[in-house]
Every structure is written in C-alpha cells, then in structure tokens.
Amino acid sequence: MITKGQIIQGLQAVAEAIAENKDYLTELDAAIGDADHGINLDRGFQKVLEQLPTVADRDIGSLFKHVSMTLISSVGGASGPLYGTMFLRASIATAGKEELNAEAMGAILVAFVEAIVLRGKAQLGDKTLLDVLIPTQQAYQSAIAQGSDFPTAWQTALEAAKTGRDSTIPLVAKKGRASYLGDRACGHLDPGAASAYLILKTLFDPNL
Ligand code: ADP
Ligand code: MG
C-alpha cells in the first residue's frame, strides 16, 4: 500500500532527483536532441514542488492532476505535453483515492502507457519513454498475476524499467528530434527513457 503522504514525499523526491540529474539528462539530450531535457523537466518539477503545499490536503488523483497541469504549463519541448498527459490520465485512474493498493498501481501503469501512446503515437522500440513504460507495466502485471505481493511486483517492474531504459542505447529513434539523426542516434541512451526510469523509481519508492 502506498499512502497519499508517500506520494507527496515521492513528488518531493522526484523534484530533487530531477534537479540532481538535470545536467546528466541535458547531456543525454545534447547527444541526440537539443540539450534541453533536464532543463525542461527541472523547471516543471520545481514548479510542482513550489505549489505542492497548496494541494497537499487533496486526494492522490488531485495531486496527479496538479502535477499534470503544472508540467503542461511550464515544461517546453515534447516532454511537457507527454508527461503532462501521462499524469492527467493517472489522475483519472486515481480520482478520490487516499492510498494505492496493488490494483490501483496497475491502473496507474496502464494509464501511463495509454497516455503516451495516445499523445505521441510511438511504439515499443522507437527509442522513447515508452521503452521504459511498456516493460514496466507488463512486468508488474505478470508478477501480480503470478501471485507476487505488491513490493515484490514493484521491484520486478523496476528491474524491467531499468532494462527497458538501457535497451534504448542501440536503437534508431522513430519519434522526436532524435529521429532526424537516423543511425547517428545509435549508441546513445534516450533522454526521455532515462527520465522516465528516474521518475518511476523515485515517485513510487517503497522505502519512503
Ligand atoms: P524536445 O525533443 O522537444 O526537445 P525533450 O528534450 O524535453 O523534448 O524530450 C525528448 C524526449 O521525449 C525523447 O528523449 C523521447 O524519449 C521523448 N519523445 C519525443 N517524442 C516522443 C513521442 N512521439 N512519443 C513518446 N516519447 C517521445
Ligand atoms: Mg530536447
């Protein structure tokens, strides 16, 4: 079970982790994009952090809605609307909830994937954040189906997320700016895959 308080702590931790990794994410984007990914996300999550006290008494759905609206209005580039839509769909899946059980977590992961597919029209293997989100959702779902408890299933899902992130290195990008590079994108980690892994790992940290 993840409580609302843990989600608030998770969002604070995400803002910190993005700030710490701002230069790293921007360097990844410098190699195959336009060197703004860390800057974009840091701007957005600092705004989320600033305004968190004003929504801290709300339910988890409202917290995610706040994240969504803040990212959409303050993050530029492709990632603002993508992550914004991802949290918007998750907010619908968690409307009115004060805590997340295994089933609610599954619904969030499905919402994340659906939102990015709808918004960005990418597929698995296109060298985007979906290469993290899809394996995470699938690993989580099959672990739960096989009878794993929530923490174990989430640990399995995070391992799949990491493998998914690293799977983007040899890929040619089919979406976004990196797709203009053709084969020259091969050998580089996708910045969006790196941030997606970081966000998942930090937001739902069971040790919080
Ligand atoms: P921009 O490319 O506009 O500068 P960012 O640098 O903030 O935006 O984000 C780039 C990341 O966005 C990429 O690394 C990729 O993971 C992700 N991305 C780009 N286009 C898509 C898409 N159509 N679907 C899913 N993810 C995408
Ligand atoms: Mg960029």
PDB file of C-alpha atoms and ligand atoms in Angstrom:
ATOM      1  CA  MET A   1       0.000   0.000   0.000  1.00  0.00           C
ATOM      2  CA  ILE A   2       1.248   3.478  -0.894  1.00  0.00           C
ATOM      3  CA  THR A   3      -0.346   6.319   1.066  1.00  0.00           C
ATOM      4  CA  LYS A   4      -1.083   9.849  -0.052  1.00  0.00           C
ATOM      5  CA  GLY A   5       1.675  11.047   2.279  1.00  0.00           C
ATOM      6  CA  GLN A   6       4.138   8.761   0.497  1.00  0.00           C
ATOM      7  CA  ILE A   7       3.043  10.179  -2.875  1.00  0.00           C
ATOM      8  CA  ILE A   8       3.697  13.708  -1.581  1.00  0.00           C
ATOM      9  CA  GLN A   9       7.134  12.617  -0.359  1.00  0.00           C
ATOM     10  CA  GLY A  10       7.628  10.836  -3.691  1.00  0.00           C
ATOM     11  CA  LEU A  11       6.867  14.010  -5.643  1.00  0.00           C
ATOM     12  CA  GLN A  12       9.327  15.965  -3.488  1.00  0.00           C
ATOM     13  CA  ALA A  13      11.925  13.262  -4.099  1.00  0.00           C
ATOM     14  CA  VAL A  14      11.270  13.367  -7.871  1.00  0.00           C
ATOM     15  CA  ALA A  15      11.846  17.138  -7.891  1.00  0.00           C
ATOM     16  CA  GLU A  16      15.128  16.574  -6.032  1.00  0.00           C
ATOM     17  CA  ALA A  17      16.221  13.695  -8.287  1.00  0.00           C
ATOM     18  CA  ILE A  18      15.457  15.664 -11.454  1.00  0.00           C
ATOM     19  CA  ALA A  19      17.390  18.659 -10.086  1.00  0.00           C
ATOM     20  CA  GLU A  20      20.355  16.401  -9.246  1.00  0.00           C
ATOM     21  CA  ASN A  21      20.222  14.800 -12.702  1.00  0.00           C
ATOM     22  CA  LYS A  22      19.449  17.985 -14.624  1.00  0.00           C
ATOM     23  CA  ASP A  23      22.888  18.221 -16.250  1.00  0.00           C
ATOM     24  CA  TYR A  24      23.030  14.471 -16.922  1.00  0.00           C
ATOM     25  CA  LEU A  25      19.627  14.472 -18.687  1.00  0.00           C
ATOM     26  CA  THR A  26      20.590  17.563 -20.649  1.00  0.00           C
ATOM     27  CA  GLU A  27      23.868  15.938 -21.731  1.00  0.00           C
ATOM     28  CA  LEU A  28      21.950  12.892 -22.972  1.00  0.00           C
ATOM     29  CA  ASP A  29      19.720  15.249 -24.970  1.00  0.00           C
ATOM     30  CA  ALA A  30      22.758  17.171 -26.265  1.00  0.00           C
ATOM     31  CA  ALA A  31      23.982  13.963 -27.912  1.00  0.00           C
ATOM     32  CA  ILE A  32      20.808  13.202 -29.885  1.00  0.00           C
ATOM     33  CA  GLY A  33      18.466  16.199 -29.420  1.00  0.00           C
ATOM     34  CA  ASP A  34      18.660  19.860 -28.488  1.00  0.00           C
ATOM     35  CA  ALA A  35      20.161  19.784 -24.989  1.00  0.00           C
ATOM     36  CA  ASP A  36      17.106  20.885 -23.041  1.00  0.00           C
ATOM     37  CA  HIS A  37      15.572  17.754 -21.487  1.00  0.00           C
ATOM     38  CA  GLY A  38      16.996  18.210 -17.971  1.00  0.00           C
ATOM     39  CA  ILE A  39      16.350  21.952 -18.076  1.00  0.00           C
ATOM     40  CA  ASN A  40      12.750  21.397 -19.215  1.00  0.00           C
ATOM     41  CA  LEU A  41      11.937  18.826 -16.566  1.00  0.00           C
ATOM     42  CA  ASP A  42      13.703  20.663 -13.759  1.00  0.00           C
ATOM     43  CA  ARG A  43      11.697  23.806 -14.479  1.00  0.00           C
ATOM     44  CA  GLY A  44       8.482  21.779 -14.343  1.00  0.00           C
ATOM     45  CA  PHE A  45       9.196  19.757 -11.218  1.00  0.00           C
ATOM     46  CA  GLN A  46      10.479  22.788  -9.290  1.00  0.00           C
ATOM     47  CA  LYS A  47       7.099  24.404 -10.021  1.00  0.00           C
ATOM     48  CA  VAL A  48       5.354  21.215  -8.867  1.00  0.00           C
ATOM     49  CA  LEU A  49       7.384  21.353  -5.644  1.00  0.00           C
ATOM     50  CA  GLU A  50       6.700  25.061  -5.061  1.00  0.00           C
ATOM     51  CA  GLN A  51       2.945  24.588  -5.354  1.00  0.00           C
ATOM     52  CA  LEU A  52       2.727  21.237  -3.544  1.00  0.00           C
ATOM     53  CA  PRO A  53       1.708  22.785  -0.164  1.00  0.00           C
ATOM     54  CA  THR A  54      -1.384  24.292  -1.803  1.00  0.00           C
ATOM     55  CA  VAL A  55      -2.691  20.834  -2.822  1.00  0.00           C
ATOM     56  CA  ALA A  56      -1.236  18.638  -0.060  1.00  0.00           C
ATOM     57  CA  ASP A  57      -4.616  18.045   1.601  1.00  0.00           C
ATOM     58  CA  ARG A  58      -6.200  16.661  -1.593  1.00  0.00           C
ATOM     59  CA  ASP A  59      -6.555  13.046  -2.759  1.00  0.00           C
ATOM     60  CA  ILE A  60      -3.975  11.272  -4.955  1.00  0.00           C
ATOM     61  CA  GLY A  61      -5.972  11.923  -8.142  1.00  0.00           C
ATOM     62  CA  SER A  62      -5.910  15.661  -7.415  1.00  0.00           C
ATOM     63  CA  LEU A  63      -2.173  15.551  -6.665  1.00  0.00           C
ATOM     64  CA  PHE A  64      -1.505  13.923 -10.043  1.00  0.00           C
ATOM     65  CA  LYS A  65      -3.809  16.434 -11.714  1.00  0.00           C
ATOM     66  CA  HIS A  66      -1.763  19.229 -10.155  1.00  0.00           C
ATOM     67  CA  VAL A  67       1.429  17.641 -11.499  1.00  0.00           C
ATOM     68  CA  SER A  68      -0.160  17.318 -14.915  1.00  0.00           C
ATOM     69  CA  MET A  69      -1.364  20.915 -15.166  1.00  0.00           C
ATOM     70  CA  THR A  70       1.952  22.265 -13.877  1.00  0.00           C
ATOM     71  CA  LEU A  71       4.028  20.215 -16.336  1.00  0.00           C
ATOM     72  CA  ILE A  72       1.799  21.115 -19.282  1.00  0.00           C
ATOM     73  CA  SER A  73       2.007  24.835 -18.497  1.00  0.00           C
ATOM     74  CA  SER A  74       5.691  25.075 -17.557  1.00  0.00           C
ATOM     75  CA  VAL A  75       7.693  22.413 -19.431  1.00  0.00           C
ATOM     76  CA  GLY A  76       8.618  23.084 -23.039  1.00  0.00           C
ATOM     77  CA  GLY A  77       9.521  20.594 -25.745  1.00  0.00           C
ATOM     78  CA  ALA A  78       7.963  17.225 -26.403  1.00  0.00           C
ATOM     79  CA  SER A  79       8.295  16.031 -22.824  1.00  0.00           C
ATOM     80  CA  GLY A  80       5.987  18.658 -21.220  1.00  0.00           C
ATOM     81  CA  PRO A  81       2.809  17.595 -23.029  1.00  0.00           C
ATOM     82  CA  LEU A  82       3.859  13.920 -22.865  1.00  0.00           C
ATOM     83  CA  TYR A  83       4.488  13.778 -19.110  1.00  0.00           C
ATOM     84  CA  GLY A  84       1.572  16.169 -18.555  1.00  0.00           C
ATOM     85  CA  THR A  85      -0.820  13.829 -20.357  1.00  0.00           C
ATOM     86  CA  MET A  86       0.665  10.844 -18.530  1.00  0.00           C
ATOM     87  CA  PHE A  87      -0.135  12.353 -15.120  1.00  0.00           C
ATOM     88  CA  LEU A  88      -3.543  13.565 -16.325  1.00  0.00           C
ATOM     89  CA  ARG A  89      -4.601  10.030 -17.232  1.00  0.00           C
ATOM     90  CA  ALA A  90      -3.157   8.717 -13.973  1.00  0.00           C
ATOM     91  CA  SER A  91      -5.197  11.342 -12.112  1.00  0.00           C
ATOM     92  CA  ILE A  92      -8.377   9.976 -13.681  1.00  0.00           C
ATOM     93  CA  ALA A  93      -7.367   6.424 -12.685  1.00  0.00           C
ATOM     94  CA  THR A  94      -6.797   7.522  -9.059  1.00  0.00           C
ATOM     95  CA  ALA A  95      -9.641  10.034  -8.603  1.00  0.00           C
ATOM     96  CA  GLY A  96     -10.704  10.263  -4.950  1.00  0.00           C
ATOM     97  CA  LYS A  97      -8.061   7.782  -3.715  1.00  0.00           C
ATOM     98  CA  GLU A  98      -6.186   8.354  -0.444  1.00  0.00           C
ATOM     99  CA  GLU A  99      -3.961   5.298  -0.910  1.00  0.00           C
ATOM    100  CA  LEU A 100      -2.839   2.945  -3.668  1.00  0.00           C
ATOM    101  CA  ASN A 101      -3.162  -0.828  -3.474  1.00  0.00           C
ATOM    102  CA  ALA A 102      -1.712  -3.290  -5.990  1.00  0.00           C
ATOM    103  CA  GLU A 103      -4.682  -2.906  -8.305  1.00  0.00           C
ATOM    104  CA  ALA A 104      -4.570   0.905  -8.302  1.00  0.00           C
ATOM    105  CA  MET A 105      -0.850   0.764  -9.060  1.00  0.00           C
ATOM    106  CA  GLY A 106      -1.615  -1.468 -12.047  1.00  0.00           C
ATOM    107  CA  ALA A 107      -4.210   1.044 -13.237  1.00  0.00           C
ATOM    108  CA  ILE A 108      -1.668   3.889 -12.988  1.00  0.00           C
ATOM    109  CA  LEU A 109       0.868   1.987 -15.083  1.00  0.00           C
ATOM    110  CA  VAL A 110      -1.762   1.235 -17.742  1.00  0.00           C
ATOM    111  CA  ALA A 111      -2.788   4.921 -17.718  1.00  0.00           C
ATOM    112  CA  PHE A 112       0.851   5.992 -18.183  1.00  0.00           C
ATOM    113  CA  VAL A 113       1.291   3.753 -21.235  1.00  0.00           C
ATOM    114  CA  GLU A 114      -2.062   4.670 -22.792  1.00  0.00           C
ATOM    115  CA  ALA A 115      -1.441   8.384 -22.351  1.00  0.00           C
ATOM    116  CA  ILE A 116       1.962   8.327 -24.037  1.00  0.00           C
ATOM    117  CA  VAL A 117       0.750   6.103 -26.887  1.00  0.00           C
ATOM    118  CA  LEU A 118      -2.232   8.390 -27.489  1.00  0.00           C
ATOM    119  CA  ARG A 119      -0.230  11.584 -27.266  1.00  0.00           C
ATOM    120  CA  GLY A 120       2.990  10.575 -29.006  1.00  0.00           C
ATOM    121  CA  LYS A 121       1.899   7.735 -31.322  1.00  0.00           C
ATOM    122  CA  ALA A 122       5.119   5.832 -30.649  1.00  0.00           C
ATOM    123  CA  GLN A 123       5.570   2.084 -30.238  1.00  0.00           C
ATOM    124  CA  LEU A 124       7.897  -0.141 -28.251  1.00  0.00           C
ATOM    125  CA  GLY A 125      11.370   0.095 -29.779  1.00  0.00           C
ATOM    126  CA  ASP A 126      11.010   3.666 -31.081  1.00  0.00           C
ATOM    127  CA  LYS A 127      13.616   4.919 -28.566  1.00  0.00           C
ATOM    128  CA  THR A 128      11.237   6.897 -26.342  1.00  0.00           C
ATOM    129  CA  LEU A 129       9.934   6.810 -22.784  1.00  0.00           C
ATOM    130  CA  LEU A 130       7.599   4.028 -23.889  1.00  0.00           C
ATOM    131  CA  ASP A 131      10.595   1.674 -23.930  1.00  0.00           C
ATOM    132  CA  VAL A 132      10.559   2.086 -20.146  1.00  0.00           C
ATOM    133  CA  LEU A 133       6.813   2.381 -19.509  1.00  0.00           C
ATOM    134  CA  ILE A 134       5.638  -0.645 -21.504  1.00  0.00           C
ATOM    135  CA  PRO A 135       8.058  -3.203 -19.972  1.00  0.00           C
ATOM    136  CA  THR A 136       7.338  -1.778 -16.510  1.00  0.00           C
ATOM    137  CA  GLN A 137       3.594  -2.208 -16.926  1.00  0.00           C
ATOM    138  CA  GLN A 138       3.945  -5.696 -18.407  1.00  0.00           C
ATOM    139  CA  ALA A 139       6.383  -6.943 -15.761  1.00  0.00           C
ATOM    140  CA  TYR A 140       4.186  -5.557 -12.991  1.00  0.00           C
ATOM    141  CA  GLN A 141       1.024  -7.115 -14.405  1.00  0.00           C
ATOM    142  CA  SER A 142       2.586 -10.562 -14.857  1.00  0.00           C
ATOM    143  CA  ALA A 143       4.197 -10.505 -11.391  1.00  0.00           C
ATOM    144  CA  ILE A 144       0.817  -9.693  -9.801  1.00  0.00           C
ATOM    145  CA  ALA A 145      -0.879 -12.366 -11.953  1.00  0.00           C
ATOM    146  CA  GLN A 146       1.675 -14.895 -10.699  1.00  0.00           C
ATOM    147  CA  GLY A 147       0.804 -14.072  -7.108  1.00  0.00           C
ATOM    148  CA  SER A 148       3.644 -11.706  -6.120  1.00  0.00           C
ATOM    149  CA  ASP A 149       2.857  -9.239  -3.369  1.00  0.00           C
ATOM    150  CA  PHE A 150       2.916  -5.525  -4.145  1.00  0.00           C
ATOM    151  CA  PRO A 151       6.523  -4.701  -3.085  1.00  0.00           C
ATOM    152  CA  THR A 152       7.908  -7.741  -4.924  1.00  0.00           C
ATOM    153  CA  ALA A 153       5.904  -6.982  -8.075  1.00  0.00           C
ATOM    154  CA  TRP A 154       7.073  -3.359  -7.985  1.00  0.00           C
ATOM    155  CA  GLN A 155      10.695  -4.434  -7.561  1.00  0.00           C
ATOM    156  CA  THR A 156      10.339  -6.734 -10.595  1.00  0.00           C
ATOM    157  CA  ALA A 157       8.722  -3.883 -12.538  1.00  0.00           C
ATOM    158  CA  LEU A 158      11.586  -1.518 -11.699  1.00  0.00           C
ATOM    159  CA  GLU A 159      14.143  -4.043 -12.925  1.00  0.00           C
ATOM    160  CA  ALA A 160      12.205  -4.222 -16.219  1.00  0.00           C
ATOM    161  CA  ALA A 161      12.153  -0.401 -16.288  1.00  0.00           C
ATOM    162  CA  LYS A 162      15.936  -0.283 -15.995  1.00  0.00           C
ATOM    163  CA  THR A 163      16.421  -2.926 -18.679  1.00  0.00           C
ATOM    164  CA  GLY A 164      13.957  -1.004 -20.857  1.00  0.00           C
ATOM    165  CA  ARG A 165      15.880   2.218 -20.339  1.00  0.00           C
ATOM    166  CA  ASP A 166      19.160   0.580 -21.339  1.00  0.00           C
ATOM    167  CA  SER A 167      17.507  -1.142 -24.308  1.00  0.00           C
ATOM    168  CA  THR A 168      17.228   2.290 -25.981  1.00  0.00           C
ATOM    169  CA  ILE A 169      21.016   2.607 -26.399  1.00  0.00           C
ATOM    170  CA  PRO A 170      21.427   0.674 -29.679  1.00  0.00           C
ATOM    171  CA  LEU A 171      18.094   1.802 -31.156  1.00  0.00           C
ATOM    172  CA  VAL A 172      17.391   4.162 -34.044  1.00  0.00           C
ATOM    173  CA  ALA A 173      14.830   6.781 -32.924  1.00  0.00           C
ATOM    174  CA  LYS A 174      11.497   6.781 -34.735  1.00  0.00           C
ATOM    175  CA  LYS A 175       9.923   9.749 -32.917  1.00  0.00           C
ATOM    176  CA  GLY A 176      11.010  13.175 -31.698  1.00  0.00           C
ATOM    177  CA  ARG A 177      14.129  15.136 -32.573  1.00  0.00           C
ATOM    178  CA  ALA A 178      16.462  12.139 -32.326  1.00  0.00           C
ATOM    179  CA  SER A 179      14.615  10.605 -35.296  1.00  0.00           C
ATOM    180  CA  TYR A 180      16.222  13.243 -37.560  1.00  0.00           C
ATOM    181  CA  LEU A 181      19.604  11.670 -36.850  1.00  0.00           C
ATOM    182  CA  GLY A 182      18.930   8.227 -38.310  1.00  0.00           C
ATOM    183  CA  ASP A 183      21.719   5.778 -37.439  1.00  0.00           C
ATOM    184  CA  ARG A 184      23.658   8.502 -35.621  1.00  0.00           C
ATOM    185  CA  ALA A 185      21.303   8.124 -32.642  1.00  0.00           C
ATOM    186  CA  CYS A 186      22.529   4.539 -32.147  1.00  0.00           C
ATOM    187  CA  GLY A 187      24.846   4.119 -29.184  1.00  0.00           C
ATOM    188  CA  HIS A 188      23.142   6.807 -27.101  1.00  0.00           C
ATOM    189  CA  LEU A 189      20.689   6.399 -24.221  1.00  0.00           C
ATOM    190  CA  ASP A 190      17.364   8.103 -24.902  1.00  0.00           C
ATOM    191  CA  PRO A 191      16.969  11.090 -22.541  1.00  0.00           C
ATOM    192  CA  GLY A 192      13.225  10.503 -22.117  1.00  0.00           C
ATOM    193  CA  ALA A 193      13.820   6.860 -21.227  1.00  0.00           C
ATOM    194  CA  ALA A 194      16.370   7.984 -18.630  1.00  0.00           C
ATOM    195  CA  SER A 195      13.958  10.482 -17.052  1.00  0.00           C
ATOM    196  CA  ALA A 196      11.042   8.018 -17.152  1.00  0.00           C
ATOM    197  CA  TYR A 197      13.077   5.448 -15.201  1.00  0.00           C
ATOM    198  CA  LEU A 198      14.142   8.080 -12.681  1.00  0.00           C
ATOM    199  CA  ILE A 199      10.564   9.306 -12.178  1.00  0.00           C
ATOM    200  CA  LEU A 200       9.103   5.795 -11.717  1.00  0.00           C
ATOM    201  CA  LYS A 201      11.852   4.697  -9.359  1.00  0.00           C
ATOM    202  CA  THR A 202      11.657   7.835  -7.227  1.00  0.00           C
ATOM    203  CA  LEU A 203       7.913   8.515  -7.180  1.00  0.00           C
ATOM    204  CA  PHE A 204       6.894   5.053  -6.011  1.00  0.00           C
ATOM    205  CA  ASP A 205       9.855   4.272  -3.770  1.00  0.00           C
ATOM    206  CA  PRO A 206       8.519   1.722  -1.248  1.00  0.00           C
ATOM    207  CA  ASN A 207      11.274   2.738   1.194  1.00  0.00           C
ATOM    208  CA  LEU A 208       9.957   6.266   1.579  1.00  0.00           C
TER     209      LEU A 208
HETATM  210  P1  ADP B   1      12.289  18.039 -27.313  1.00  0.00           P
HETATM  211  O1  ADP B   1      12.674  16.812 -28.096  1.00  0.00           O
HETATM  212  O2  ADP B   1      11.094  18.730 -27.879  1.00  0.00           O
HETATM  213  O3  ADP B   1      13.451  18.942 -27.064  1.00  0.00           O
HETATM  214  P2  ADP B   1      12.654  16.933 -24.669  1.00  0.00           P
HETATM  215  O4  ADP B   1      14.105  17.059 -24.935  1.00  0.00           O
HETATM  216  O5  ADP B   1      12.170  17.529 -23.390  1.00  0.00           O
HETATM  217  O6  ADP B   1      11.795  17.499 -25.868  1.00  0.00           O
HETATM  218  O7  ADP B   1      12.248  15.386 -24.627  1.00  0.00           O
HETATM  219  C1  ADP B   1      12.801  14.454 -25.536  1.00  0.00           C
HETATM  220  C2  ADP B   1      12.279  13.073 -25.198  1.00  0.00           C
HETATM  221  O8  ADP B   1      10.882  12.982 -25.466  1.00  0.00           O
HETATM  222  C3  ADP B   1      12.888  11.975 -26.054  1.00  0.00           C
HETATM  223  O9  ADP B   1      14.098  11.520 -25.485  1.00  0.00           O
HETATM  224  C4  ADP B   1      11.827  10.887 -26.103  1.00  0.00           C
HETATM  225  O10 ADP B   1      12.004   9.932 -25.071  1.00  0.00           O
HETATM  226  C5  ADP B   1      10.550  11.653 -25.826  1.00  0.00           C
HETATM  227  N1  ADP B   1       9.705  11.686 -27.005  1.00  0.00           N
HETATM  228  C6  ADP B   1       9.809  12.509 -28.072  1.00  0.00           C
HETATM  229  N2  ADP B   1       8.817  12.291 -28.957  1.00  0.00           N
HETATM  230  C7  ADP B   1       8.047  11.288 -28.440  1.00  0.00           C
HETATM  231  C8  ADP B   1       6.856  10.599 -28.861  1.00  0.00           C
HETATM  232  N3  ADP B   1       6.259  10.910 -30.012  1.00  0.00           N
HETATM  233  N4  ADP B   1       6.366   9.622 -28.045  1.00  0.00           N
HETATM  234  C9  ADP B   1       6.961   9.313 -26.887  1.00  0.00           C
HETATM  235  N5  ADP B   1       8.080   9.935 -26.426  1.00  0.00           N
HETATM  236  C10 ADP B   1       8.620  10.894 -27.182  1.00  0.00           C
HETATM  237 MG    MG B   2      15.175  18.258 -26.150  1.00  0.00          MG
END
